[in-house]
Amino acid sequence: MILKRFFLIFFLLSFQTACSQSTPVGVAPSAVEITPHIMSFGVAIDVSVSKSGKDIAIASKEGIISIFRTPEEIASGQCLFEYPKQVEKFYYQLPAKILLFANDEQNILVLSPKGNIDLRDKRSGDLTGKINIPGERITALEFDRKRRYLLVGTEKGKIQLMDPDRYTVVKRFNVPGKEIISLAANDKTLLCGDQENNIHVIDMATGKITRVLKGHRSWAYSLDISMDGKYAVSGAPRNRERTLFGEALLWDLSNGQIIYRSQQQYLQVLRTKFTADDTRIVIGHLYGLAVHSTDGKLIKSIEPFEGHDIFFDFIPGSNAFAASTADYGFDTRSIKIIHAETLSVGQTIASTAAPIWNMRMSPDGSRFIFNQDQALKSFNLSTDEINDLSPIAWANSSLGFSPDDKFIFFQKRAPDDQRKTNWMVMDLASGEIVASRPVNSNLVTPQCIGPDLQYAGYKFYDEDQKKAIFQVVDDKMNPVQKIAVNGLGYSGYEFTPVPRTILESSENQMLRLISLEDTSHYATFRGFKKLGFDGNSMIVYETATRSVKWVSCTTFKTEREIGVDDLDPVKAVVSPGKDQILFWGGLTVQIYDIQKKEHVKTIKLQARYAEGTLEDFLWSPNGKTFVICSRNGVIEFLDSSTGSSKAMLFAKHLQSNDYILMTNDLDWTGTSNGIAYMVGVREDGEFIAPKELAGHQTKQLLKAMLLD
């Protein structure tokens, strides 16, 4: 248990660093805190929908509560929480109801491990109030069917019905000696589940227990009651020993008899509820959702989910509900809004932290371009608008820039036949498709394109030769040259700035330059790592000698060499004046004088936002700014002299143009959705509302950092 808690604390601290800003060692904490609301759900363990249906709160197994705006499909708030230990009875699953959206829609109600209910601001996560029952630890919370009462139960069997707006006690009930684990109520009847597998039926007018429903083989963590009081439905997860299936039960409350038991129909059951009109029952189980009639008959299974264990909550006043998966060991894939009448998916909110894989300046310097997971975004430095350049969605592996960064190469699948694809080339200066070639196979994925657009290449397995081949084709898709793939580990291929020269890179730090005009003309470099290109030369780092070399892509000979110390670079960038070379690796930048072959300075990057795995580095054309991007979806801008953080750019995932660009001094530009929902801002510890930030808006903010 001690080891388990250590890892939990370590993970929460790590996740907090990833989702908020961090203060590097030796740097004074800023009075301004900016938190990008990352669009990542984690492993969902509870879902709650706001009264209007416009917000959805998801509690994750990792200890994060995230708020999502359904109309805009944007994360609008996040905060840390600790799972309430008093209800953690199942060590491999977390089925208890722990989260509700408050009636005011500005706060969320979170069951606390201290035994109370915390009221937290939905955007900032700030504690705004507490609900306590003196001498008791709260173990269950829920609203009644009409949201007239907040139902609260304790580990000693006390139940309170509270005004959901003022949180004052309206009624009290008592089930002596029973720990309450679940609650439900209509106008007249209250249900409560206990840890002896029983469900107590209470008359709300008299407070008397009128019936005890017996029949569950495990604890009923989910309860609901029809508005007419005729039926109840309950759900129980697998027992803690995992010897039994989860089960859903439908009860006749007039006689306490079981109308329907799921038996071994569902391995896991986490939520059971009536639809708003009481005509159907919805069951969240291991592989999806099941909809039953009130006689227990299965109407339809809904399984449009990736992942396992379905949590859901109805949108108040409607028959639509929001469902999310809790696939233990994997992240939640999506939130789906489902219409109970038609059983169709009305909306899907995708879960992704939208990794930023690489960045470029457009050839004319007017736009900042970045490759966000399955989307190519272009930031116009004059208009401050982000445009999605993606004519279609493509696989990540099929996306690549030409060696001169003037073109991007990708493949498009035919809508009528997924086995057919088009290879397409986009001019980054104009955004126009300049080449398109049909390929009658979905197994052939383009890997690279030459700088003159005359040649392209892909890798495939040759059944006749029983080996992998890199095939070069011309602009009419005619075969030009075959190159046997190096068998030593994974091999990647790219064209060099010299159109007829191919670079093969192996994972064991072996490089080969190969001439397409004469494949016998090649050069092998063992123990080398490619850092970039400079004109018609390839810049490489030799591990054994700790030296950086310029190798001609025409003659394959070394043209220049610089010795470097204590360096493990990932990328090299030559200054516009060709007098300096910059080496980047992680959070370290080193600059060398090319002519003098001397070290100029080392700069430590003090990143606050782009945490986790860094994917790419850019040196701004004006030389004043370093740019880094990461898998958490944030692009960060840092001062090239000091390495200190200046600003962050956070763009919404996939095909959307919403974004927020904000400096640490609260100058910002972005879309209305970006400023309203995508970030949380505090100044001197106080949360700042979006309307209060309106006066800080600055036009051409990114242009000033990159060009001016």
XYZ file of C-alpha atoms in Angstrom:
708
model
C 0.000 0.000 0.000
C 2.895 2.399 0.807
C 4.458 1.668 -2.569
C 1.088 2.163 -4.272
C 0.633 5.555 -2.622
C 4.165 6.577 -3.561
C 3.493 5.905 -7.230
C 0.107 7.654 -7.030
C 1.670 10.785 -5.521
C 4.521 10.659 -8.049
C 2.062 10.344 -10.947
C -0.173 13.173 -9.737
C 2.810 15.486 -9.333
C 4.065 14.553 -12.794
C 0.616 15.023 -14.332
C 0.217 18.401 -12.618
C 3.496 19.497 -14.165
C 2.328 18.347 -17.599
C -1.055 20.068 -17.410
C 0.114 23.336 -15.868
C 3.192 25.479 -15.840
C 6.426 24.491 -14.143
C 9.104 26.689 -12.592
C 12.632 25.598 -13.536
C 15.286 25.266 -10.839
C 16.896 28.589 -10.069
C 14.101 30.659 -11.614
C 11.862 32.808 -9.446
C 8.183 31.816 -9.674
C 6.127 34.152 -11.825
C 3.180 36.077 -10.409
C 1.288 35.038 -13.541
C 0.245 31.411 -14.001
C -1.129 30.279 -17.365
C -2.605 26.793 -17.709
C -3.449 25.445 -21.170
C -6.542 23.237 -20.889
C -5.185 20.122 -22.545
C -7.763 18.099 -24.509
C -6.915 14.771 -22.892
C -9.338 12.780 -20.761
C -7.129 10.220 -19.086
C -8.935 7.097 -17.842
C -12.481 8.205 -17.006
C -13.987 7.015 -13.720
C -17.040 9.287 -13.562
C -19.013 11.614 -15.824
C -21.451 14.412 -14.952
C -23.409 16.723 -17.266
C -24.385 20.284 -16.335
C -28.036 21.298 -15.991
C -28.060 22.973 -19.421
C -26.116 20.172 -21.070
C -23.435 22.583 -22.318
C -20.676 21.328 -20.004
C -19.441 17.839 -19.193
C -17.158 17.070 -16.252
C -14.952 13.981 -16.374
C -13.004 12.665 -13.408
C -10.010 10.577 -14.400
C -8.198 7.763 -12.644
C -5.046 9.902 -12.826
C -6.555 12.467 -10.414
C -7.637 15.152 -12.901
C -11.093 16.651 -13.361
C -11.592 18.200 -16.805
C -14.517 20.336 -17.958
C -15.528 20.201 -21.620
C -17.785 22.618 -23.470
C -19.975 20.513 -25.769
C -20.910 23.187 -28.340
C -17.282 24.161 -28.983
C -15.728 20.764 -28.130
C -13.108 22.557 -26.062
C -11.629 21.818 -22.663
C -12.590 24.810 -20.522
C -11.222 23.941 -17.085
C -9.036 21.456 -15.207
C -8.069 20.756 -11.615
C -6.430 18.082 -9.516
C -8.423 15.958 -7.102
C -7.764 12.996 -4.834
C -9.958 9.932 -5.072
C -12.043 9.489 -1.877
C -10.488 6.591 0.010
C -13.716 5.897 1.919
C -15.291 4.522 -1.272
C -12.223 2.804 -2.744
C -13.333 -0.727 -1.944
C -12.576 -2.202 -5.354
C -8.867 -2.164 -6.043
C -9.031 -2.803 -9.787
C -11.977 -0.505 -10.596
C -13.465 2.730 -9.276
C -17.248 2.481 -9.716
C -18.527 4.963 -7.109
C -20.335 8.211 -7.962
C -17.931 10.950 -6.888
C -18.710 13.920 -9.163
C -21.718 16.156 -9.899
C -22.218 19.405 -11.767
C -23.770 21.978 -9.424
C -27.100 23.562 -10.349
C -25.449 26.972 -10.733
C -23.297 25.464 -13.544
C -20.299 27.420 -12.248
C -19.161 24.842 -9.706
C -18.644 21.104 -9.517
C -19.321 18.930 -6.467
C -16.484 16.523 -5.708
C -16.519 13.831 -3.029
C -13.433 14.427 -0.875
C -11.244 11.820 0.910
C -11.718 13.934 4.049
C -15.357 12.875 4.136
C -16.943 16.091 2.892
C -18.076 17.377 -0.512
C -15.874 20.061 -2.066
C -17.392 22.803 -4.207
C -14.876 23.823 -6.876
C -14.943 26.489 -9.549
C -15.343 24.687 -12.875
C -12.622 26.746 -14.628
C -9.959 27.317 -12.010
C -10.600 24.389 -9.665
C -10.533 26.816 -6.718
C -12.309 25.609 -3.595
C -15.450 27.754 -3.226
C -17.187 25.879 -0.394
C -17.640 22.618 1.518
C -20.584 20.434 2.505
C -20.083 18.667 5.827
C -22.130 16.373 8.041
C -20.676 16.681 11.568
C -19.179 13.445 12.871
C -19.780 11.657 9.567
C -17.848 10.813 6.413
C -19.867 11.258 3.244
C -19.766 8.192 0.979
C -22.481 8.877 -1.618
C -23.948 11.834 -3.521
C -26.550 12.222 -6.269
C -29.413 14.444 -7.443
C -33.030 13.311 -7.439
C -34.730 12.900 -10.805
C -35.896 16.548 -10.975
C -32.744 18.024 -9.368
C -34.860 19.423 -6.517
C -32.607 17.799 -3.922
C -28.959 16.970 -3.487
C -28.906 13.489 -1.945
C -26.057 12.845 0.507
C -25.297 9.572 2.340
C -22.689 8.640 4.959
C -20.767 5.614 6.164
C -22.985 5.395 9.277
C -26.279 5.241 7.418
C -27.359 8.871 7.611
C -29.036 10.430 4.581
C -29.708 14.117 4.032
C -31.762 15.802 1.320
C -30.338 19.257 0.686
C -31.476 22.311 -1.228
C -29.282 22.040 -4.380
C -28.781 25.817 -4.555
C -28.221 26.788 -0.898
C -26.941 23.408 0.370
C -29.158 23.602 3.463
C -30.742 20.449 4.905
C -34.388 19.922 3.941
C -34.976 16.347 5.176
C -33.083 13.706 7.142
C -33.338 9.905 7.064
C -31.502 7.109 8.808
C -30.592 3.535 7.874
C -28.778 2.460 11.078
C -25.533 0.567 10.758
C -25.447 0.640 6.965
C -22.769 2.378 4.909
C -24.524 4.172 2.066
C -22.827 3.625 -1.325
C -25.509 4.850 -3.765
C -28.666 6.983 -3.843
C -31.629 7.764 -6.118
C -35.015 9.454 -5.659
C -38.145 10.654 -7.420
C -40.859 12.874 -5.873
C -41.964 10.357 -3.235
C -39.480 7.516 -2.889
C -35.800 7.355 -1.946
C -33.505 4.427 -2.733
C -30.152 3.738 -1.066
C -27.703 0.909 -1.593
C -25.513 -0.475 1.186
C -22.413 -2.672 1.504
C -24.465 -5.755 2.251
C -25.718 -5.876 -1.357
C -29.155 -4.563 -0.309
C -31.250 -1.663 -1.597
C -33.510 0.145 0.895
C -36.782 1.720 -0.290
C -37.751 4.738 1.843
C -41.019 6.680 1.887
C -39.890 10.309 1.778
C -43.080 11.547 3.513
C -42.736 9.327 6.596
C -39.051 8.385 6.502
C -39.933 4.716 6.931
C -38.202 1.870 5.097
C -41.038 0.255 3.175
C -39.056 -2.499 1.521
C -35.556 -3.977 1.253
C -34.591 -5.251 -2.185
C -32.388 -8.361 -1.930
C -30.846 -10.135 -4.876
C -27.599 -8.431 -5.825
C -24.439 -10.516 -5.501
C -22.239 -7.434 -5.269
C -22.591 -3.810 -4.157
C -25.057 -1.766 -6.194
C -23.062 1.379 -6.937
C -25.632 2.648 -9.440
C -29.336 3.244 -8.727
C -32.286 4.882 -10.451
C -36.052 4.988 -9.981
C -38.845 5.700 -12.450
C -40.853 8.879 -11.934
C -44.083 6.931 -11.316
C -42.362 4.848 -8.645
C -43.196 1.517 -10.270
C -39.694 0.430 -11.190
C -36.119 0.650 -10.004
C -32.929 -0.275 -11.846
C -29.593 -1.015 -10.242
C -26.114 -1.904 -11.394
C -23.210 -3.618 -9.685
C -19.639 -4.107 -10.911
C -17.792 -7.377 -10.701
C -17.122 -8.470 -7.154
C -13.716 -7.640 -5.746
C -12.572 -11.249 -6.095
C -13.556 -11.115 -9.791
C -15.414 -14.409 -9.515
C -18.758 -12.980 -10.613
C -20.008 -11.013 -13.596
C -21.220 -7.468 -13.166
C -25.000 -7.283 -13.261
C -27.942 -5.018 -13.925
C -31.278 -5.656 -12.199
C -34.745 -4.276 -12.955
C -37.117 -4.282 -9.981
C -40.884 -4.163 -9.555
C -41.244 -1.870 -6.546
C -44.844 -2.938 -5.848
C -43.687 -6.384 -4.719
C -39.887 -6.213 -4.603
C -39.519 -8.860 -7.308
C -36.769 -8.934 -9.910
C -38.177 -8.423 -13.422
C -34.849 -8.771 -15.191
C -31.340 -9.859 -14.245
C -28.525 -9.553 -16.764
C -26.991 -12.863 -15.592
C -23.750 -13.322 -17.564
C -24.831 -10.941 -20.299
C -22.402 -8.190 -19.193
C -19.021 -8.849 -17.637
C -18.935 -5.398 -16.088
C -21.746 -2.957 -15.185
C -20.932 0.553 -13.964
C -23.999 2.723 -14.611
C -27.747 2.041 -14.997
C -30.406 4.726 -15.567
C -33.904 5.293 -16.911
C -34.351 7.593 -19.874
C -36.139 10.889 -19.140
C -39.491 9.467 -20.307
C -38.989 6.198 -18.352
C -39.594 4.079 -21.461
C -36.098 2.639 -21.621
C -33.207 1.593 -19.426
C -29.605 2.313 -20.357
C -26.783 0.097 -19.071
C -23.114 1.043 -19.296
C -21.139 -2.181 -19.456
C -17.742 -3.525 -20.462
C -17.949 -3.087 -24.217
C -20.526 -0.372 -24.749
C -24.094 0.611 -23.918
C -27.204 -1.565 -23.882
C -30.740 -0.206 -24.115
C -33.554 -2.316 -22.618
C -37.315 -1.869 -22.383
C -38.995 -1.808 -18.954
C -39.795 -5.508 -19.264
C -36.078 -6.251 -19.525
C -35.937 -7.036 -23.238
C -32.843 -5.841 -25.082
C -33.730 -3.210 -27.698
C -30.276 -2.426 -29.006
C -26.611 -2.530 -28.123
C -24.607 0.622 -28.834
C -20.938 -0.084 -29.159
C -19.371 2.882 -30.954
C -16.554 2.967 -28.427
C -12.842 2.343 -28.388
C -11.957 1.080 -24.938
C -13.832 -0.615 -22.126
C -16.097 0.135 -19.141
C -18.703 2.751 -19.993
C -19.696 5.617 -17.710
C -22.522 7.925 -18.756
C -24.851 10.639 -17.492
C -28.104 11.952 -18.932
C -28.398 15.526 -20.103
C -31.086 16.964 -17.771
C -34.511 17.387 -19.341
C -33.693 15.358 -22.437
C -33.319 11.780 -23.575
C -29.763 12.392 -24.731
C -26.821 11.273 -22.665
C -23.060 11.687 -22.594
C -20.981 8.529 -22.411
C -17.273 7.977 -21.904
C -15.032 4.947 -21.585
C -12.784 3.932 -18.684
C -10.382 1.548 -20.369
C -7.939 0.726 -17.574
C -4.440 0.800 -19.012
C -5.459 3.102 -21.878
C -6.720 6.666 -22.193
C -10.367 7.463 -22.742
C -10.854 7.789 -26.480
C -13.869 10.094 -26.669
C -17.066 11.496 -25.224
C -20.158 10.621 -27.249
C -23.535 12.371 -27.062
C -26.186 9.753 -27.827
C -29.910 10.272 -28.487
C -31.948 7.718 -26.579
C -34.919 7.858 -28.984
C -32.946 7.077 -32.131
C -29.979 5.418 -30.386
C -27.719 7.356 -32.723
C -24.521 9.237 -31.921
C -25.218 12.957 -32.267
C -21.765 14.268 -31.398
C -18.317 12.905 -30.701
C -15.774 14.926 -28.746
C -12.393 13.466 -29.580
C -9.801 13.023 -26.861
C -6.314 14.000 -27.906
C -3.523 16.108 -26.571
C -2.835 16.924 -30.238
C 0.945 16.408 -30.377
C 2.917 18.986 -32.356
C 5.368 16.967 -34.434
C 7.305 19.665 -36.284
C 7.346 23.356 -37.242
C 8.449 25.457 -40.218
C 8.397 29.023 -41.459
C 6.741 29.336 -44.860
C 9.228 29.960 -47.699
C 8.200 33.630 -47.925
C 8.372 34.086 -44.123
C 4.771 35.264 -43.838
C 3.390 32.249 -41.983
C 4.330 29.976 -39.112
C 3.398 26.386 -40.041
C 3.139 23.424 -37.689
C 2.108 19.806 -38.069
C -0.466 19.012 -35.395
C -1.638 15.420 -35.106
C -3.548 14.730 -38.368
C -3.721 18.428 -39.290
C -1.400 20.971 -40.877
C -1.910 24.448 -39.371
C -0.770 27.781 -40.809
C -0.545 30.898 -38.614
C -0.726 34.073 -40.729
C 1.622 36.545 -39.049
C -0.174 39.572 -40.506
C -3.814 38.657 -39.822
C -3.299 36.541 -36.656
C -5.499 33.829 -38.168
C -4.852 30.107 -38.059
C -5.929 28.195 -41.142
C -6.140 24.440 -41.442
C -4.238 23.570 -44.607
C -5.279 19.927 -44.469
C -7.390 19.114 -47.519
C -8.029 15.739 -45.887
C -6.983 13.771 -42.826
C -3.912 11.656 -43.404
C -1.898 9.071 -41.551
C 1.026 10.517 -39.615
C 3.488 8.225 -41.350
C 2.549 9.625 -44.751
C 3.264 13.261 -43.884
C 6.657 14.754 -44.726
C 8.359 17.986 -45.751
C 10.655 18.240 -48.748
C 14.335 18.790 -47.812
C 14.124 22.481 -48.732
C 10.904 22.927 -46.686
C 9.024 24.276 -49.711
C 6.582 21.362 -50.115
C 4.715 18.854 -47.985
C 3.967 15.340 -49.151
C 1.013 13.183 -48.015
C -1.498 10.612 -49.143
C -5.277 10.817 -49.468
C -7.550 7.795 -49.338
C -10.304 7.531 -51.931
C -13.724 8.000 -50.254
C -15.315 5.237 -52.352
C -12.514 2.711 -51.956
C -10.159 2.762 -48.976
C -7.742 0.507 -50.866
C -6.985 3.324 -53.306
C -4.978 6.404 -52.464
C -3.664 9.575 -54.052
C -0.185 10.866 -53.411
C -0.392 14.626 -53.151
C 2.088 17.508 -52.901
C 1.188 20.899 -51.416
C 3.150 24.090 -52.063
C 3.652 25.642 -48.615
C 3.960 29.117 -50.098
C 0.532 29.104 -51.751
C -1.235 26.240 -49.975
C -2.133 24.772 -53.383
C -1.907 21.130 -54.437
C 0.777 21.088 -57.134
C 0.929 17.352 -57.795
C -1.399 14.391 -57.380
C -0.872 10.792 -58.444
C -3.273 7.823 -57.974
C -1.961 4.672 -56.305
C -4.118 1.547 -56.510
C -3.082 0.172 -53.147
C -3.465 1.096 -49.506
C -0.273 -0.791 -48.685
C 2.042 1.644 -50.447
C 2.710 4.652 -48.209
C 4.802 7.531 -49.583
C 7.852 8.227 -47.475
C 9.664 11.116 -49.134
C 9.742 13.469 -52.115
C 12.604 15.113 -53.986
C 13.109 18.895 -53.894
C 12.344 19.219 -57.628
C 9.165 17.058 -57.345
C 10.529 14.696 -60.008
C 10.986 11.692 -57.735
C 9.234 10.118 -54.779
C 9.964 7.010 -52.750
C 8.232 4.338 -50.706
C 9.223 1.152 -48.915
C 7.624 -2.244 -49.474
C 8.323 -5.957 -48.993
C 9.220 -7.796 -52.186
C 7.715 -11.286 -52.042
C 9.930 -12.571 -54.854
C 13.197 -11.390 -53.325
C 11.975 -12.007 -49.762
C 13.328 -8.705 -48.537
C 12.351 -5.083 -47.993
C 12.893 -2.698 -50.909
C 12.935 1.084 -51.184
C 11.325 1.957 -54.503
C 11.960 5.283 -56.252
C 9.384 6.400 -58.841
C 9.174 9.388 -61.174
C 6.372 11.941 -61.361
C 4.324 9.533 -63.546
C 4.669 6.758 -60.933
C 7.040 4.811 -63.175
C 9.725 2.800 -61.319
C 13.156 4.426 -61.488
C 15.365 2.625 -59.017
C 15.200 -0.077 -56.357
C 17.396 0.039 -53.272
C 17.778 -2.966 -50.965
C 16.847 -1.947 -47.435
C 19.599 -2.192 -44.852
C 18.801 -5.185 -42.652
C 20.330 -3.694 -39.494
C 17.300 -2.379 -37.646
C 14.654 0.032 -38.910
C 15.659 2.147 -41.914
C 14.161 5.472 -42.924
C 14.647 7.251 -46.251
C 14.612 10.858 -47.400
C 15.790 12.908 -50.343
C 18.655 15.309 -49.743
C 18.738 18.869 -51.200
C 20.557 17.305 -54.164
C 17.598 15.827 -56.121
C 19.319 12.605 -57.218
C 20.739 11.669 -53.805
C 18.938 9.564 -51.180
C 19.773 9.395 -47.458
C 19.187 6.123 -45.612
C 19.152 6.350 -41.802
C 19.261 3.277 -39.552
C 18.309 3.193 -35.903
C 21.802 1.938 -35.020
C 23.320 5.308 -36.052
C 24.399 4.244 -39.508
C 23.864 6.591 -42.463
C 24.173 5.906 -46.191
C 24.212 8.469 -48.998
C 23.151 6.803 -52.261
C 23.206 8.229 -55.784
C 20.124 7.397 -57.880
C 22.120 7.862 -61.082
C 24.617 5.200 -60.026
C 23.703 3.083 -56.967
C 27.283 1.797 -56.815
C 28.190 5.345 -55.833
C 27.405 5.507 -52.112
C 29.059 6.279 -48.801
C 28.442 4.689 -45.420
C 28.854 6.554 -42.118
C 28.835 4.344 -39.010
C 28.273 5.906 -35.620
C 26.846 9.086 -37.152
C 23.615 10.992 -36.536
C 22.062 13.371 -39.041
C 21.359 16.858 -37.621
C 20.117 18.705 -40.689
C 21.070 20.198 -44.034
C 23.012 23.327 -44.964
C 22.741 24.109 -48.666
C 23.800 20.961 -50.520
C 25.586 19.566 -47.474
C 24.394 17.221 -44.744
C 25.324 18.108 -41.150
C 26.158 15.021 -39.080
C 27.420 14.307 -35.581
C 30.042 11.604 -35.067
C 29.678 10.059 -31.623
C 33.181 8.571 -31.321
C 35.088 11.781 -32.097
C 32.473 14.211 -30.715
C 32.693 16.242 -33.859
C 30.203 17.824 -36.249
C 30.873 17.442 -39.978
C 29.510 18.942 -43.181
C 29.265 16.166 -45.795
C 28.627 16.999 -49.444
C 25.489 15.344 -50.836
C 27.162 15.328 -54.258
C 30.700 14.042 -53.625
C 29.910 12.374 -50.244
C 33.124 13.846 -48.839
C 33.624 15.817 -45.625
C 33.919 19.534 -46.353
C 34.190 20.999 -42.857
C 34.518 19.791 -39.256
C 34.054 21.287 -35.789
C 34.980 19.581 -32.532
C 32.321 19.876 -29.823
C 32.362 18.916 -26.139
C 29.657 17.574 -23.821
C 27.077 17.601 -26.568
C 24.329 15.175 -27.617
C 22.519 17.211 -30.289
C 19.239 16.342 -31.976
C 19.110 19.131 -34.531
C 21.480 21.699 -36.059
C 20.475 25.103 -37.423
C 22.803 27.433 -39.301
C 22.332 31.158 -38.716
C 21.111 33.319 -41.637
C 24.564 34.912 -41.853
C 26.230 31.486 -42.078
C 28.663 32.504 -39.331
C 27.178 30.461 -36.454
C 25.665 27.022 -35.972
C 23.223 26.158 -33.232
C 22.854 22.681 -31.750
C 19.630 21.709 -29.958
C 18.948 18.776 -27.661
C 16.168 18.695 -25.053
C 16.353 21.871 -22.972
C 19.915 22.761 -24.000
C 21.113 24.948 -26.870
C 24.770 25.418 -27.775
C 26.069 27.950 -30.284
C 29.410 27.653 -32.096
C 31.286 30.052 -34.353
C 31.688 28.233 -37.674
C 34.815 30.054 -38.904
C 36.658 30.087 -35.568
C 35.351 26.604 -34.645
C 34.819 27.866 -31.122
C 32.038 27.485 -28.584
C 30.190 30.794 -28.183
C 27.681 30.056 -25.432
C 25.323 27.521 -23.882
C 21.696 28.414 -23.194
C 19.409 26.446 -20.888
C 15.790 26.594 -22.016
C 13.497 27.417 -19.090
C 10.311 25.876 -20.480
C 7.076 26.419 -18.584
C 4.488 24.906 -20.924
C 5.982 22.525 -23.508
C 6.503 19.682 -21.052
C 7.059 16.005 -21.805
C 8.687 14.782 -24.993
C 9.921 17.662 -27.145
C 9.529 17.009 -30.861
C 11.087 19.914 -32.774
C 13.043 23.158 -32.507
C 12.985 26.369 -34.557
C 15.224 29.444 -34.504
C 13.206 32.508 -35.512
C 14.248 34.449 -38.635
C 15.011 37.543 -36.508
C 17.280 35.469 -34.262
C 15.505 36.635 -31.081
C 13.333 33.643 -30.317
C 13.719 29.900 -29.880
C 10.594 27.817 -30.521
C 9.981 24.314 -29.155
C 6.975 22.012 -29.478
C 5.920 18.919 -27.580
C 3.507 16.026 -27.455
C 1.278 17.831 -24.966
C 0.094 20.064 -27.806
C 1.803 23.280 -26.709
C 4.268 25.413 -28.689
C 6.516 27.562 -26.510
C 8.545 30.657 -27.393
C 11.731 31.427 -25.472
C 14.221 34.299 -25.422
C 17.261 33.288 -27.494
C 19.624 35.262 -25.246
C 18.528 33.989 -21.835
C 16.412 30.899 -22.569
C 13.564 32.302 -20.471
C 10.001 31.552 -21.480
C 8.183 34.353 -23.309
C 4.880 32.940 -24.528
C 2.918 29.842 -25.455
C 0.700 28.960 -28.415
C -2.071 26.432 -27.792
C -4.150 25.417 -30.815
C -7.278 23.296 -30.704
C -6.904 19.729 -31.932
C -7.620 18.411 -35.411
C -9.492 20.427 -38.044
C -10.225 23.608 -36.108
C -8.897 27.150 -36.172
C -9.423 28.053 -32.500
C -6.260 28.980 -30.606
C -4.748 31.154 -27.883
C -1.300 32.797 -27.992
C -0.370 34.381 -24.669
C 2.771 35.908 -23.195
C 3.777 35.704 -19.548
C 2.855 39.406 -19.306
C -0.721 38.518 -20.379
C -0.483 40.051 -23.832
C -2.499 37.730 -26.038
C -4.146 37.145 -29.351
C -6.520 34.366 -30.348
C -10.055 33.398 -31.184
C -12.998 34.134 -28.882
C -13.293 30.454 -27.991
C -9.566 30.306 -27.379
C -9.520 33.044 -24.750
C -12.857 32.023 -23.232
C -12.235 28.314 -22.767
C -8.775 27.065 -23.699
C -6.709 28.575 -20.865
C -6.908 29.321 -17.189
C -5.051 32.430 -15.955
C -4.103 33.513 -12.445
C -2.354 36.694 -11.416
C -0.921 36.814 -7.899
C -2.968 33.714 -7.099
C -6.319 35.136 -8.187
C -8.216 33.597 -11.096
C -8.846 36.073 -13.933
C -12.108 35.879 -15.874
C -11.784 36.010 -19.701
C -13.550 39.378 -19.922
C -10.911 40.890 -17.656
C -8.202 39.879 -20.122
C -9.812 41.661 -23.068
C -7.684 44.782 -22.565
C -4.445 42.834 -23.027
C -5.147 41.829 -26.640
C -2.223 42.617 -28.936
C -2.223 42.310 -32.719
C 0.655 40.663 -34.622
C 2.094 39.330 -31.384
C 3.679 36.303 -33.029
C 5.095 38.423 -35.854
C 6.870 40.594 -33.285
C 8.487 37.537 -31.697
C 9.564 35.857 -34.946
C 10.246 38.631 -37.478
C 10.442 42.165 -36.038
